[in-house]
Tab-separated table of C-alpha atoms in Angstrom:
chain	number	residue	atom	x	y	z
Q	3	MET	CA	-15.918	20.528	19.971
Q	4	PHE	CA	-16.907	19.881	16.419
Q	5	GLU	CA	-20.286	19.441	14.491
Q	6	ILE	CA	-21.141	15.786	13.421
Q	7	ASN	CA	-20.290	16.630	9.770
Q	8	THR	CA	-16.738	18.013	10.736
Q	9	LEU	CA	-16.107	15.044	12.816
Q	10	ALA	CA	-17.156	12.523	10.100
Q	11	THR	CA	-14.576	14.637	7.663
Q	12	ILE	CA	-11.723	14.329	10.100
Q	13	PHE	CA	-12.179	10.762	10.712
Q	14	ALA	CA	-12.500	9.878	7.390
Q	15	ALA	CA	-9.079	11.852	6.630
Q	16	LEU	CA	-7.343	10.241	9.414
Q	17	MET	CA	-8.470	6.626	8.253
Q	18	GLY	CA	-7.477	7.653	4.254
Q	19	VAL	CA	-3.908	8.925	5.738
Q	20	SER	CA	-3.675	5.426	7.845
Q	21	ILE	CA	-4.352	3.472	4.707
Q	22	LEU	CA	-1.962	5.392	2.235
Q	23	LEU	CA	0.674	5.314	4.866
Q	24	TYR	CA	0.067	1.363	5.219
Q	25	ALA	CA	-0.009	0.951	1.249
Q	26	ILE	CA	3.366	2.622	1.123
Q	27	LEU	CA	5.001	1.177	3.810
Q	28	ASP	CA	3.764	-2.401	4.256
Q	29	GLY	CA	3.785	-2.241	0.464
Q	30	TYR	CA	7.454	-2.420	-0.077
Q	31	ASP	CA	8.060	-4.984	2.438
Q	32	LEU	CA	5.218	-7.294	1.123
Q	33	GLY	CA	6.960	-6.605	-2.399
Q	34	VAL	CA	10.325	-7.380	-1.146
Q	35	GLY	CA	8.524	-10.539	0.152
Q	36	ILE	CA	7.267	-11.251	-3.204
Q	37	LEU	CA	10.462	-10.815	-4.782
Q	38	LEU	CA	12.355	-12.910	-2.759
Q	39	PRO	CA	14.471	-15.397	-4.797
Q	40	LEU	CA	14.235	-18.923	-3.246
Q	41	GLU	CA	17.478	-20.122	-5.064
Q	42	GLN	CA	19.702	-17.153	-3.738
Q	43	ALA	CA	20.122	-17.638	-0.047
Q	44	ASP	CA	22.573	-14.834	0.545
Q	45	ASN	CA	20.167	-12.261	-1.482
Q	46	SER	CA	17.263	-13.687	0.189
Q	47	ASP	CA	18.852	-12.844	3.650
Q	48	THR	CA	20.021	-9.329	2.656
Q	49	MET	CA	16.561	-8.704	1.235
Q	50	ILE	CA	14.702	-9.672	4.526
Q	51	ALA	CA	17.483	-7.719	6.253
Q	52	SER	CA	16.465	-4.646	4.454
Q	53	ILE	CA	12.853	-4.892	6.048
Q	54	GLY	CA	13.823	-6.339	9.459
Q	55	PRO	CA	13.452	-3.535	11.516
Q	56	PHE	CA	10.272	-2.151	9.888
Q	57	TRP	CA	8.047	-4.759	8.531
Q	58	ASP	CA	6.264	-5.330	11.916
Q	59	ALA	CA	5.803	-1.775	12.685
Q	60	ASN	CA	4.217	-1.118	9.284
Q	61	GLU	CA	1.275	-3.053	9.794
Q	62	THR	CA	0.530	-0.797	12.814
Q	63	TRP	CA	-1.166	1.538	10.179
Q	64	LEU	CA	-3.439	-1.432	8.925
Q	65	VAL	CA	-4.853	-1.979	12.709
Q	66	LEU	CA	-5.180	1.956	12.926
Q	67	ALA	CA	-7.552	2.049	9.835
Q	68	ILE	CA	-9.295	-0.798	10.795
Q	69	GLY	CA	-9.913	0.601	14.147
Q	70	LEU	CA	-10.918	4.032	12.933
Q	71	LEU	CA	-13.482	2.451	10.652
Q	72	LEU	CA	-14.912	0.394	13.520
Q	73	ILE	CA	-15.048	3.445	15.872
Q	74	ALA	CA	-16.061	6.237	13.561
Q	75	PHE	CA	-18.097	4.306	10.852
Q	76	PRO	CA	-19.289	0.961	12.628
Q	77	VAL	CA	-22.320	0.559	10.056
Q	78	ALA	CA	-19.861	0.773	7.344
Q	79	HIS	CA	-17.448	-1.237	8.827
Q	80	SER	CA	-20.174	-4.528	9.067
Q	81	TYR	CA	-21.063	-3.882	5.565
Q	82	VAL	CA	-17.532	-3.776	4.250
Q	83	PHE	CA	-16.333	-6.928	6.032
Q	84	GLU	CA	-19.333	-8.781	5.361
Q	85	ALA	CA	-18.918	-8.151	2.045
Q	86	LEU	CA	-15.256	-9.001	2.009
Q	87	TYR	CA	-15.285	-11.693	4.713
Q	88	LEU	CA	-13.132	-14.097	2.702
Q	89	PRO	CA	-10.439	-12.003	1.361
Q	90	THR	CA	-10.365	-10.628	4.946
Q	91	ALA	CA	-9.702	-14.060	6.555
Q	92	ILE	CA	-6.982	-14.869	3.629
Q	93	LEU	CA	-5.281	-11.548	4.421
Q	94	LEU	CA	-5.068	-12.316	8.024
Q	95	ILE	CA	-3.895	-15.835	7.410
Q	96	SER	CA	-0.977	-14.591	5.105
Q	97	LEU	CA	0.070	-11.830	7.760
Q	98	VAL	CA	0.244	-14.684	10.180
Q	99	LEU	CA	2.354	-16.930	7.903
Q	100	ARG	CA	4.597	-13.983	7.202
Q	101	GLY	CA	5.387	-13.481	11.073
Q	102	VAL	CA	6.050	-16.977	11.542
Q	103	ALA	CA	8.252	-17.515	8.643
Q	104	PHE	CA	10.364	-14.452	9.540
Q	105	ASP	CA	11.115	-15.823	12.830
Q	106	PHE	CA	11.363	-19.520	12.248
Q	107	ARG	CA	13.574	-19.327	9.197
Q	108	ALA	CA	16.349	-18.088	11.436
Q	109	LYS	CA	15.635	-20.541	14.240
Q	110	ALA	CA	14.963	-23.919	12.003
Q	111	ALA	CA	17.496	-26.318	10.904
Q	112	PHE	CA	19.696	-24.962	7.660
Q	113	SER	CA	18.145	-27.371	5.730
Q	114	HIS	CA	14.491	-26.282	6.685
Q	115	LYS	CA	15.258	-22.499	5.796
Q	116	PRO	CA	14.047	-22.536	2.185
Q	117	THR	CA	10.954	-23.815	3.360
Q	118	TRP	CA	10.265	-21.020	5.312
Q	119	ASN	CA	11.350	-18.900	2.450
Q	120	LYS	CA	8.829	-20.186	0.512
Q	121	VAL	CA	6.223	-19.528	3.375
Q	122	PHE	CA	7.412	-16.055	3.793
Q	123	LYS	CA	7.153	-15.359	-0.124
Q	124	ALA	CA	3.705	-17.117	-0.111
Q	125	GLY	CA	2.175	-15.149	2.662
Q	126	SER	CA	3.520	-11.865	0.804
Q	127	LEU	CA	1.973	-12.858	-2.384
Q	128	LEU	CA	-1.402	-13.646	-0.625
Q	129	ALA	CA	-1.560	-10.673	1.628
Q	130	ALA	CA	-1.255	-8.411	-1.623
Q	131	LEU	CA	-3.423	-10.428	-3.638
Q	132	SER	CA	-6.106	-10.196	-0.969
Q	133	GLN	CA	-5.725	-6.369	-0.562
Q	134	GLY	CA	-5.869	-5.913	-4.316
Q	135	TYR	CA	-9.037	-8.179	-4.591
Q	136	MET	CA	-10.750	-6.268	-1.755
Q	137	LEU	CA	-9.725	-2.773	-3.649
Q	138	GLY	CA	-11.336	-4.267	-6.852
Q	139	MET	CA	-14.644	-5.030	-4.968
Q	140	TYR	CA	-14.715	-1.720	-3.685
Q	141	VAL	CA	-14.216	0.044	-6.831
Q	142	MET	CA	-16.851	-2.107	-7.995
Q	143	GLY	CA	-19.407	-1.017	-5.150
Q	144	PHE	CA	-19.507	-4.877	-3.676
Q	145	GLU	CA	-21.310	-5.810	-6.837
Q	146	SER	CA	-22.030	-9.863	-6.823
Q	147	SER	CA	-21.465	-10.048	-10.464
Q	148	MET	CA	-19.116	-11.900	-13.029
Q	149	THR	CA	-17.810	-8.419	-14.207
Q	150	ALA	CA	-17.035	-7.280	-10.502
Q	151	TYR	CA	-15.338	-10.597	-9.798
Q	152	CYS	CA	-13.114	-10.516	-13.006
Q	153	PHE	CA	-12.166	-6.907	-12.389
Q	154	SER	CA	-11.463	-7.659	-8.651
Q	155	MET	CA	-8.998	-10.447	-9.636
Q	156	LEU	CA	-7.098	-8.134	-12.387
Q	157	SER	CA	-6.933	-5.584	-9.275
Q	158	ALA	CA	-5.491	-8.385	-7.223
Q	159	PHE	CA	-2.648	-8.797	-9.877
Q	160	GLY	CA	-2.307	-5.102	-10.268
Q	161	VAL	CA	-1.757	-4.526	-6.555
Q	162	ALA	CA	0.673	-7.372	-6.328
Q	163	ALA	CA	2.688	-5.744	-9.219
Q	164	ALA	CA	2.616	-2.301	-7.559
Q	165	TYR	CA	3.720	-3.773	-4.071
Q	166	SER	CA	6.571	-5.783	-6.210
Q	167	TYR	CA	7.465	-2.110	-7.852
Q	168	ILE	CA	7.807	-0.400	-4.765
Q	169	GLY	CA	9.534	-3.348	-3.132
Q	170	ALA	CA	12.369	-3.511	-6.002
Q	171	CYS	CA	12.672	0.466	-5.699
Q	172	TRP	CA	13.163	0.149	-1.516
Q	173	LEU	CA	15.990	-2.516	-2.522
Q	174	ILE	CA	17.499	-0.400	-5.139
Q	175	MET	CA	17.878	2.297	-2.347
Q	176	LYS	CA	19.081	-0.105	0.300
Q	177	THR	CA	21.314	-2.716	-1.360
Q	178	GLU	CA	24.391	-2.495	-3.387
Q	179	GLY	CA	26.310	-4.796	-6.001
Q	180	ALA	CA	24.613	-7.656	-8.038
Q	181	LEU	CA	21.313	-7.543	-5.763
Q	182	GLN	CA	21.008	-3.568	-6.689
Q	183	ILE	CA	21.291	-4.284	-10.330
Q	184	GLN	CA	18.710	-7.435	-9.841
Q	185	ALA	CA	16.387	-5.020	-8.339
Q	186	VAL	CA	16.738	-2.506	-11.188
Q	187	ASN	CA	15.675	-5.011	-13.599
Q	188	TRP	CA	12.644	-6.051	-11.331
Q	189	ALA	CA	11.372	-2.496	-11.088
Q	190	LYS	CA	11.485	-2.182	-14.692
Q	191	LYS	CA	8.965	-5.131	-15.132
Q	192	ALA	CA	6.944	-4.257	-12.258
Q	193	GLY	CA	6.470	-1.008	-13.067
Q	194	TRP	CA	5.174	-1.581	-16.717
Q	195	ILE	CA	2.361	-3.901	-15.040
Q	196	CYS	CA	1.604	-1.342	-12.316
Q	197	PHE	CA	1.325	1.158	-15.176
Q	198	PHE	CA	-1.080	-0.755	-17.054
Q	199	GLY	CA	-3.197	-1.441	-13.960
Q	200	VAL	CA	-3.594	2.327	-12.769
Q	201	LEU	CA	-4.346	3.016	-16.576
Q	202	LEU	CA	-7.133	0.316	-16.185
Q	203	VAL	CA	-8.537	1.442	-13.055
Q	204	SER	CA	-8.626	5.020	-14.371
Q	205	ILE	CA	-10.556	3.832	-17.457
Q	206	VAL	CA	-12.959	1.623	-15.687
Q	207	ASN	CA	-13.727	3.476	-12.814
Q	208	PRO	CA	-15.593	6.378	-14.509
Q	209	LEU	CA	-17.162	4.026	-17.165
Q	210	ILE	CA	-19.091	1.895	-14.259
Q	211	ASN	CA	-20.171	4.712	-11.854
Q	212	ALA	CA	-22.056	7.644	-13.218
Q	213	ASP	CA	-21.253	9.758	-10.244
Q	214	VAL	CA	-17.449	9.247	-10.721
Q	215	TYR	CA	-17.633	10.177	-14.283
Q	216	ALA	CA	-19.547	13.256	-13.223
Q	217	LYS	CA	-16.890	14.224	-11.012
Q	218	TRP	CA	-14.294	13.888	-13.213
Q	219	PHE	CA	-15.604	15.161	-16.391
Q	220	THR	CA	-17.719	18.150	-15.047
Q	221	TRP	CA	-16.346	21.589	-16.261
Q	222	PRO	CA	-14.626	23.326	-14.599
Q	223	VAL	CA	-13.621	20.525	-12.190
Q	224	THR	CA	-11.886	18.701	-15.091
Q	225	LEU	CA	-9.630	21.615	-15.473
Q	226	TYR	CA	-8.204	21.196	-12.228
Q	227	ILE	CA	-8.322	17.624	-11.356
Q	228	LEU	CA	-7.467	15.701	-14.814
Q	229	PRO	CA	-3.833	16.899	-14.387
Q	230	LEU	CA	-3.773	14.181	-11.636
Q	231	PRO	CA	-3.592	10.856	-13.677
Q	232	LEU	CA	-1.665	12.730	-16.622
Q	233	LEU	CA	1.328	13.520	-13.938
Q	234	CYS	CA	0.762	9.972	-12.477
Q	235	PHE	CA	1.618	8.739	-16.038
Q	236	ILE	CA	4.637	11.404	-16.259
Q	237	LEU	CA	6.058	10.342	-13.237
Q	238	PHE	CA	5.869	6.499	-14.299
Q	239	ALA	CA	7.880	7.482	-17.605
Q	240	VAL	CA	10.577	9.605	-15.531
Q	241	SER	CA	10.866	6.499	-13.027
Q	242	TYR	CA	11.829	4.056	-15.917
Q	243	ARG	CA	14.153	6.596	-17.780
Q	244	VAL	CA	15.889	7.061	-14.121
Q	245	LEU	CA	15.873	3.333	-13.683
Q	246	GLN	CA	17.579	2.933	-16.921
Q	247	ASN	CA	20.678	5.015	-15.916
Q	248	LEU	CA	21.006	2.912	-12.554
Q	249	PRO	CA	22.989	2.037	-10.715
Q	250	LYS	CA	25.413	5.211	-11.082
Q	251	THR	CA	29.008	5.634	-9.696
Q	252	GLU	CA	28.948	6.356	-5.923
Q	253	ASP	CA	25.322	5.182	-5.791
Q	254	ARG	CA	23.746	8.318	-6.826
Q	255	HIS	CA	20.207	8.775	-7.466
Q	256	CYS	CA	19.609	5.284	-6.009
Q	257	TRP	CA	16.764	7.019	-3.744
Q	258	LEU	CA	14.896	8.687	-6.311
Q	259	PRO	CA	12.832	5.481	-7.742
Q	260	PHE	CA	11.705	4.750	-4.245
Q	261	CYS	CA	10.558	8.524	-3.830
Q	262	LEU	CA	9.025	8.799	-7.400
Q	263	THR	CA	6.951	5.303	-6.514
Q	264	VAL	CA	5.848	7.163	-3.219
Q	265	ILE	CA	4.408	10.032	-4.983
Q	266	ILE	CA	2.461	7.922	-7.815
Q	267	PHE	CA	1.075	5.676	-4.682
Q	268	THR	CA	-0.098	9.076	-3.309
Q	269	LEU	CA	-1.521	10.446	-6.577
Q	270	CYS	CA	-3.486	7.095	-7.127
Q	271	PHE	CA	-5.181	7.244	-3.545
Q	272	ILE	CA	-6.161	10.994	-3.955
Q	273	GLY	CA	-7.624	10.025	-7.374
Q	274	LEU	CA	-9.578	7.273	-5.723
Q	275	ALA	CA	-10.233	9.461	-2.789
Q	276	PHE	CA	-11.888	11.890	-4.908
Q	277	SER	CA	-13.640	9.748	-6.702
Q	278	PHE	CA	-15.815	8.234	-3.953
Q	279	PHE	CA	-15.815	10.984	-1.249
Q	280	PRO	CA	-18.256	11.323	0.726
Q	281	TYR	CA	-19.290	7.528	0.012
Q	282	ILE	CA	-17.409	5.313	2.311
Q	283	VAL	CA	-19.387	2.343	0.854
Q	284	PRO	CA	-19.529	3.324	-2.960
Q	285	GLY	CA	-22.926	4.461	-4.268
Q	286	LYS	CA	-24.415	3.206	-0.926
Q	287	LEU	CA	-23.358	4.692	2.325
Q	288	THR	CA	-21.807	8.243	3.098
Q	289	ILE	CA	-19.486	8.991	6.064
Q	290	TRP	CA	-21.971	11.295	7.401
Q	291	GLU	CA	-25.011	8.485	7.203
Q	292	THR	CA	-22.445	6.199	9.148
Q	293	ALA	CA	-20.522	8.061	11.661
Q	294	SER	CA	-20.931	7.286	15.015
Q	295	ALA	CA	-22.627	10.033	17.569
Q	296	PRO	CA	-20.777	13.250	17.779
Q	297	GLU	CA	-19.955	12.815	21.651
Q	298	SER	CA	-18.373	9.149	20.906
Q	299	LEU	CA	-16.292	10.995	17.871
Q	300	SER	CA	-15.436	13.990	20.251
Q	301	PHE	CA	-13.987	11.530	22.959
Q	302	ILE	CA	-12.071	9.583	20.451
Q	303	LEU	CA	-10.592	12.472	18.506
Q	304	TRP	CA	-8.472	13.406	21.621
Q	305	GLY	CA	-7.089	9.877	21.734
Q	306	ALA	CA	-6.500	9.919	18.066
Q	307	ILE	CA	-4.632	13.476	18.625
Q	308	VAL	CA	-2.659	11.618	20.958
Q	309	VAL	CA	-1.896	8.230	19.484
Q	310	ILE	CA	-1.201	9.059	15.972
Q	311	PRO	CA	1.565	11.273	16.492
Q	312	VAL	CA	3.076	8.707	18.952
Q	313	ILE	CA	3.092	6.141	16.155
Q	314	ALA	CA	4.203	8.644	13.522
Q	315	SER	CA	7.097	9.661	15.826
Q	316	TYR	CA	8.500	5.956	16.387
Q	317	THR	CA	7.972	5.171	12.731
Q	318	ALA	CA	10.191	8.212	12.059
Q	319	PHE	CA	12.565	7.172	14.619
Q	320	SER	CA	12.867	3.553	13.478
Q	321	TYR	CA	13.907	4.734	9.854
Q	322	ARG	CA	16.207	7.251	11.165
Q	323	VAL	CA	18.046	4.942	13.409
Q	324	PHE	CA	18.194	2.285	10.568
Q	325	TRP	CA	18.786	4.623	7.619
Q	326	GLY	CA	21.496	3.638	4.927
Q	327	LYS	CA	22.357	0.436	3.427
Q	328	VAL	CA	21.076	-2.724	4.788
Q	329	GLN	CA	23.527	-4.838	7.265
Q	330	GLU	CA	23.937	-8.432	7.769
Q	331	LEU	CA	20.955	-10.034	9.075
Q	332	ARG	CA	20.453	-10.217	12.659
Q	333	TYR	CA	18.009	-11.583	15.186
Q	334	HIS	CA	17.417	-10.593	18.765
């Protein structure tokens, strides 16, 4: 169907889109979990209701991304998860805790409900921190050095802040009244932390990686690609300006912060993808070196052509059905 280099590029693109969609979709519901106010029972119910129809399906994109990595780039899969065994285990445990807490908080005795809220919040925070740590180790090329560990810890808190940011923006769009005002304040604070995190990565990434530096600062490529981070920083400023004027009468523009955050996430992802392509393991393995046999990839591509549109369709349908302001939390 296609030659091997083309197939490897197609599967890398599919995996990249899956990771981006996961970061956006599961990012906001992890953010809502991180922001869960343990002392406000009514607000906690409303916040969980805002993600109730979506949170489980959002994780499908993570499963798809890991599946594509395993099938299309098995050598890279082994390398990455050998280097990230511990944070991956923490991530899986935290996602299990979230799932258990989501259901048990409704079925437990009233006096036990705050405990499950704490478990849900802890699971959300651990999931975000572990993903941020893995991102930091990836940027550092999986080095076993104190610098890499420190940067990865900073990245962990940066990703947690980013998820809190998009989660707060989701709540602005989905809630009303006092909770919406509280979400605006959360978004302002998390937005600043997220901004400095993106700025730090933008500075450190080219400094520690000569190939990345050459990509970003080689003329005339610089002319075309350097506006990307500049646009990202401008959108942070625009978002903060919008947040200062919310909420408005008739709830106008309540959707705008979330849309701006989605664009920021997308620009950041494009920047990282540009920095490391064609490496799937930075500085060590390219997508072409680690790709499966072309016969296998050609066969799997037909499955992807069927499966990915189905996942995208039911995801879009679920958001269409449950669009609008959040309603009372119900369990079925």
